[in-house]
Backbone as JSON Lines, residues from 0, in Angstrom:
{"i":0,"aa":"E","n":[0.85,-1.19,0.0],"ca":[0.0,0.0,0.0],"c":[0.89,1.24,0.0]}
{"i":1,"aa":"A","n":[0.62,2.13,-0.93],"ca":[1.43,3.35,-1.06],"c":[1.18,4.29,0.12]}
{"i":2,"aa":"P","n":[2.21,5.06,0.53],"ca":[2.04,5.98,1.67],"c":[0.87,6.94,1.5]}
{"i":3,"aa":"D","n":[0.67,7.48,0.28],"ca":[-0.43,8.44,0.1],"c":[-1.8,7.75,0.23]}
{"i":4,"aa":"E","n":[-1.9,6.5,-0.2],"ca":[-3.15,5.75,-0.05],"c":[-3.41,5.45,1.43]}
{"i":5,"aa":"R","n":[-2.35,5.1,2.15],"ca":[-2.47,4.83,3.57],"c":[-2.96,6.08,4.31]}
{"i":6,"aa":"E","n":[-2.44,7.24,3.93],"ca":[-2.85,8.5,4.56],"c":[-4.31,8.82,4.24]}
{"i":7,"aa":"R","n":[-4.73,8.6,3.0],"ca":[-6.14,8.84,2.62],"c":[-7.06,7.94,3.43]}
{"i":8,"aa":"R","n":[-6.67,6.66,3.6],"ca":[-7.49,5.73,4.37],"c":[-7.56,6.17,5.83]}
{"i":9,"aa":"R","n":[-6.43,6.62,6.4],"ca":[-6.41,7.09,7.79],"c":[-7.35,8.28,7.96]}
{"i":10,"aa":"Q","n":[-7.35,9.21,7.01],"ca":[-8.23,10.37,7.1],"c":[-9.7,9.96,6.99]}
{"i":11,"aa":"R","n":[-10.0,9.03,6.1],"ca":[-11.38,8.53,5.96],"c":[-11.85,7.92,7.27]}
{"i":12,"aa":"E","n":[-11.0,7.1,7.88],"ca":[-11.36,6.43,9.13],"c":[-11.5,7.44,10.27]}
{"i":13,"aa":"A","n":[-10.68,8.47,10.28],"ca":[-10.75,9.48,11.32],"c":[-12.07,10.26,11.22]}
{"i":14,"aa":"L","n":[-12.59,10.4,10.01],"ca":[-13.83,11.14,9.81],"c":[-15.07,10.26,9.99]}
{"i":15,"aa":"A","n":[-14.87,8.97,10.09],"ca":[-16.0,8.06,10.2],"c":[-16.8,8.34,11.46]}
{"i":16,"aa":"S","n":[-18.1,8.37,11.3],"ca":[-18.98,8.56,12.46],"c":[-19.84,7.32,12.57]}
{"i":17,"aa":"Y","n":[-19.88,6.75,13.74],"ca":[-20.62,5.52,13.96],"c":[-21.86,5.74,14.83]}
{"i":18,"aa":"D","n":[-22.36,6.98,14.86],"ca":[-23.53,7.29,15.68],"c":[-24.71,6.36,15.4]}
{"i":19,"aa":"Y","n":[-24.85,5.96,14.14],"ca":[-25.97,5.1,13.75],"c":[-25.9,3.71,14.42]}
{"i":20,"aa":"L","n":[-24.76,3.35,14.99],"ca":[-24.63,2.05,15.66],"c":[-25.12,2.05,17.1]}
{"i":21,"aa":"L","n":[-25.37,3.23,17.66],"ca":[-25.77,3.31,19.07],"c":[-26.99,2.42,19.33]}
{"i":22,"aa":"H","n":[-26.88,1.57,20.34],"ca":[-27.91,0.61,20.78],"c":[-28.1,-0.57,19.82]}
{"i":23,"aa":"K","n":[-27.27,-0.68,18.78],"ca":[-27.38,-1.81,17.86],"c":[-26.7,-3.03,18.47]}
{"i":24,"aa":"R","n":[-27.16,-4.2,18.04],"ca":[-26.57,-5.46,18.48],"c":[-25.6,-5.96,17.41]}
{"i":25,"aa":"G","n":[-24.55,-6.64,17.87],"ca":[-23.57,-7.2,16.95],"c":[-22.94,-8.43,17.56]}
{"i":26,"aa":"T","n":[-21.91,-8.94,16.87],"ca":[-21.21,-10.14,17.31],"c":[-19.7,-9.87,17.29]}
{"i":27,"aa":"V","n":[-19.03,-10.27,18.35],"ca":[-17.58,-10.1,18.44],"c":[-16.89,-11.05,17.47]}
{"i":28,"aa":"V","n":[-15.99,-10.52,16.64],"ca":[-15.27,-11.31,15.65],"c":[-13.88,-11.69,16.16]}
{"i":29,"aa":"T","n":[-13.23,-10.75,16.85],"ca":[-11.95,-11.04,17.5],"c":[-12.15,-10.78,18.99]}
{"i":30,"aa":"P","n":[-11.47,-11.52,19.85],"ca":[-11.65,-11.28,21.29],"c":[-11.39,-9.81,21.62]}
{"i":31,"aa":"L","n":[-12.19,-9.24,22.51],"ca":[-11.98,-7.86,22.94],"c":[-11.08,-7.9,24.17]}
{"i":32,"aa":"T","n":[-9.9,-7.28,24.04],"ca":[-8.89,-7.39,25.1],"c":[-8.34,-6.04,25.57]}
{"i":33,"aa":"P","n":[-9.01,-4.98,25.81],"ca":[-10.46,-4.81,25.71],"c":[-10.92,-4.31,24.34]}
{"i":34,"aa":"S","n":[-10.02,-4.16,23.36],"ca":[-10.48,-3.73,22.04],"c":[-10.36,-4.87,21.04]}
{"i":35,"aa":"G","n":[-11.09,-4.74,19.96],"ca":[-11.09,-5.75,18.91],"c":[-12.08,-5.38,17.84]}
{"i":36,"aa":"K","n":[-12.58,-6.37,17.12],"ca":[-13.51,-6.12,16.02],"c":[-14.83,-6.82,16.26]}
{"i":37,"aa":"A","n":[-15.89,-6.16,15.8],"ca":[-17.23,-6.74,15.9],"c":[-17.95,-6.54,14.58]}
{"i":38,"aa":"R","n":[-18.9,-7.42,14.31],"ca":[-19.67,-7.35,13.08],"c":[-21.08,-6.86,13.4]}
{"i":39,"aa":"F","n":[-21.51,-5.87,12.62],"ca":[-22.87,-5.34,12.68],"c":[-23.43,-5.47,11.27]}
{"i":40,"aa":"G","n":[-24.27,-6.48,11.05],"ca":[-24.73,-6.75,9.69],"c":[-23.55,-7.15,8.83]}
{"i":41,"aa":"D","n":[-23.32,-6.42,7.73],"ca":[-22.2,-6.72,6.83],"c":[-20.96,-5.91,7.17]}
{"i":42,"aa":"E","n":[-21.03,-5.1,8.21],"ca":[-19.95,-4.17,8.52],"c":[-19.07,-4.66,9.67]}
{"i":43,"aa":"L","n":[-17.76,-4.58,9.46],"ca":[-16.78,-4.93,10.49],"c":[-16.28,-3.61,11.1]}
{"i":44,"aa":"V","n":[-16.37,-3.49,12.43],"ca":[-16.07,-2.22,13.1],"c":[-15.11,-2.47,14.26]}
{"i":45,"aa":"D","n":[-14.14,-1.56,14.44],"ca":[-13.27,-1.6,15.62],"c":[-14.09,-1.14,16.82]}
{"i":46,"aa":"V","n":[-14.08,-1.94,17.88],"ca":[-14.85,-1.62,19.08],"c":[-13.98,-1.79,20.31]}
{"i":47,"aa":"V","n":[-14.48,-1.28,21.44],"ca":[-13.79,-1.43,22.72],"c":[-14.82,-1.83,23.77]}
{"i":48,"aa":"S","n":[-14.42,-2.7,24.67],"ca":[-15.31,-3.09,25.77],"c":[-15.51,-1.89,26.68]}
{"i":49,"aa":"A","n":[-16.76,-1.51,26.93],"ca":[-17.08,-0.32,27.73],"c":[-16.54,-0.44,29.15]}
{"i":50,"aa":"D","n":[-16.47,-1.66,29.66],"ca":[-16.01,-1.86,31.04],"c":[-14.55,-2.3,31.11]}
{"i":51,"aa":"G","n":[-13.89,-2.4,29.97],"ca":[-12.51,-2.86,29.94],"c":[-12.39,-4.37,30.11]}
{"i":52,"aa":"D","n":[-13.53,-5.06,30.07],"ca":[-13.54,-6.51,30.26],"c":[-13.08,-7.25,29.01]}
{"i":53,"aa":"Y","n":[-12.57,-8.45,29.21],"ca":[-12.28,-9.37,28.12],"c":[-13.62,-9.92,27.63]}
{"i":54,"aa":"V","n":[-13.85,-9.9,26.33],"ca":[-15.08,-10.45,25.76],"c":[-14.69,-11.49,24.71]}
{"i":55,"aa":"E","n":[-15.2,-12.71,24.86],"ca":[-14.85,-13.81,23.96],"c":[-15.4,-13.61,22.55]}
{"i":56,"aa":"R","n":[-14.7,-14.2,21.61],"ca":[-15.12,-14.26,20.22],"c":[-16.51,-14.88,20.15]}
{"i":57,"aa":"N","n":[-17.33,-14.43,19.19],"ca":[-18.7,-14.9,18.94],"c":[-19.7,-14.48,20.01]}
{"i":58,"aa":"S","n":[-19.28,-13.65,20.98],"ca":[-20.22,-13.14,21.99],"c":[-21.15,-12.11,21.34]}
{"i":59,"aa":"D","n":[-22.4,-12.08,21.81],"ca":[-23.33,-11.05,21.38],"c":[-23.08,-9.8,22.21]}
{"i":60,"aa":"I","n":[-23.05,-8.66,21.52],"ca":[-22.78,-7.4,22.19],"c":[-23.77,-6.35,21.7]}
{"i":61,"aa":"Y","n":[-23.83,-5.23,22.43],"ca":[-24.61,-4.09,21.96],"c":[-23.81,-2.82,22.24]}
{"i":62,"aa":"V","n":[-24.06,-1.79,21.44],"ca":[-23.31,-0.55,21.52],"c":[-23.92,0.34,22.6]}
{"i":63,"aa":"V","n":[-23.1,0.74,23.56],"ca":[-23.59,1.58,24.66],"c":[-23.16,3.05,24.52]}
{"i":64,"aa":"E","n":[-22.11,3.3,23.72],"ca":[-21.63,4.67,23.57],"c":[-20.84,4.8,22.28]}
{"i":65,"aa":"V","n":[-21.02,5.94,21.6],"ca":[-20.23,6.24,20.4],"c":[-19.68,7.65,20.57]}
{"i":66,"aa":"L","n":[-18.35,7.77,20.5],"ca":[-17.69,9.07,20.54],"c":[-16.81,9.15,19.3]}
{"i":67,"aa":"G","n":[-17.29,9.8,18.25],"ca":[-16.55,9.86,16.99],"c":[-16.4,8.47,16.41]}
{"i":68,"aa":"N","n":[-15.15,8.01,16.3],"ca":[-14.94,6.66,15.76],"c":[-14.68,5.63,16.87]}
{"i":69,"aa":"R","n":[-14.91,6.01,18.14],"ca":[-14.76,5.09,19.27],"c":[-16.13,4.49,19.57]}
{"i":70,"aa":"V","n":[-16.23,3.18,19.43],"ca":[-17.5,2.47,19.64],"c":[-17.34,1.58,20.87]}
{"i":71,"aa":"A","n":[-18.06,1.89,21.94],"ca":[-17.98,1.13,23.19],"c":[-19.15,0.16,23.26]}
{"i":72,"aa":"V","n":[-18.84,-1.09,23.62],"ca":[-19.86,-2.15,23.63],"c":[-19.88,-2.88,24.97]}
{"i":73,"aa":"R","n":[-20.99,-3.54,25.24],"ca":[-21.12,-4.43,26.39],"c":[-21.65,-5.76,25.91]}
{"i":74,"aa":"R","n":[-21.24,-6.82,26.6],"ca":[-21.7,-8.17,26.27],"c":[-23.13,-8.33,26.73]}
{"i":75,"aa":"I","n":[-23.93,-9.01,25.92],"ca":[-25.3,-9.32,26.29],"c":[-25.25,-10.62,27.08]}
{"i":76,"aa":"A","n":[-25.73,-10.58,28.32],"ca":[-25.66,-11.75,29.2],"c":[-26.59,-12.86,28.73]}
């Protein structure tokens, strides 16, 4: 990946707003330690455990807070 393409992608990601994910349910794709990836429909999103807890892969989660591109989730018991 060329440096200028990498910079364009970084800027796109920095501008991403995930407000529409608030209160949505998803599934953890990589373990949250406390950050990782989760799937919401067809979309893969970087997320962080709201409580800093470890969350296992394939756990059901929901979004409790969105601050810009920071998406905080909690495991559904």
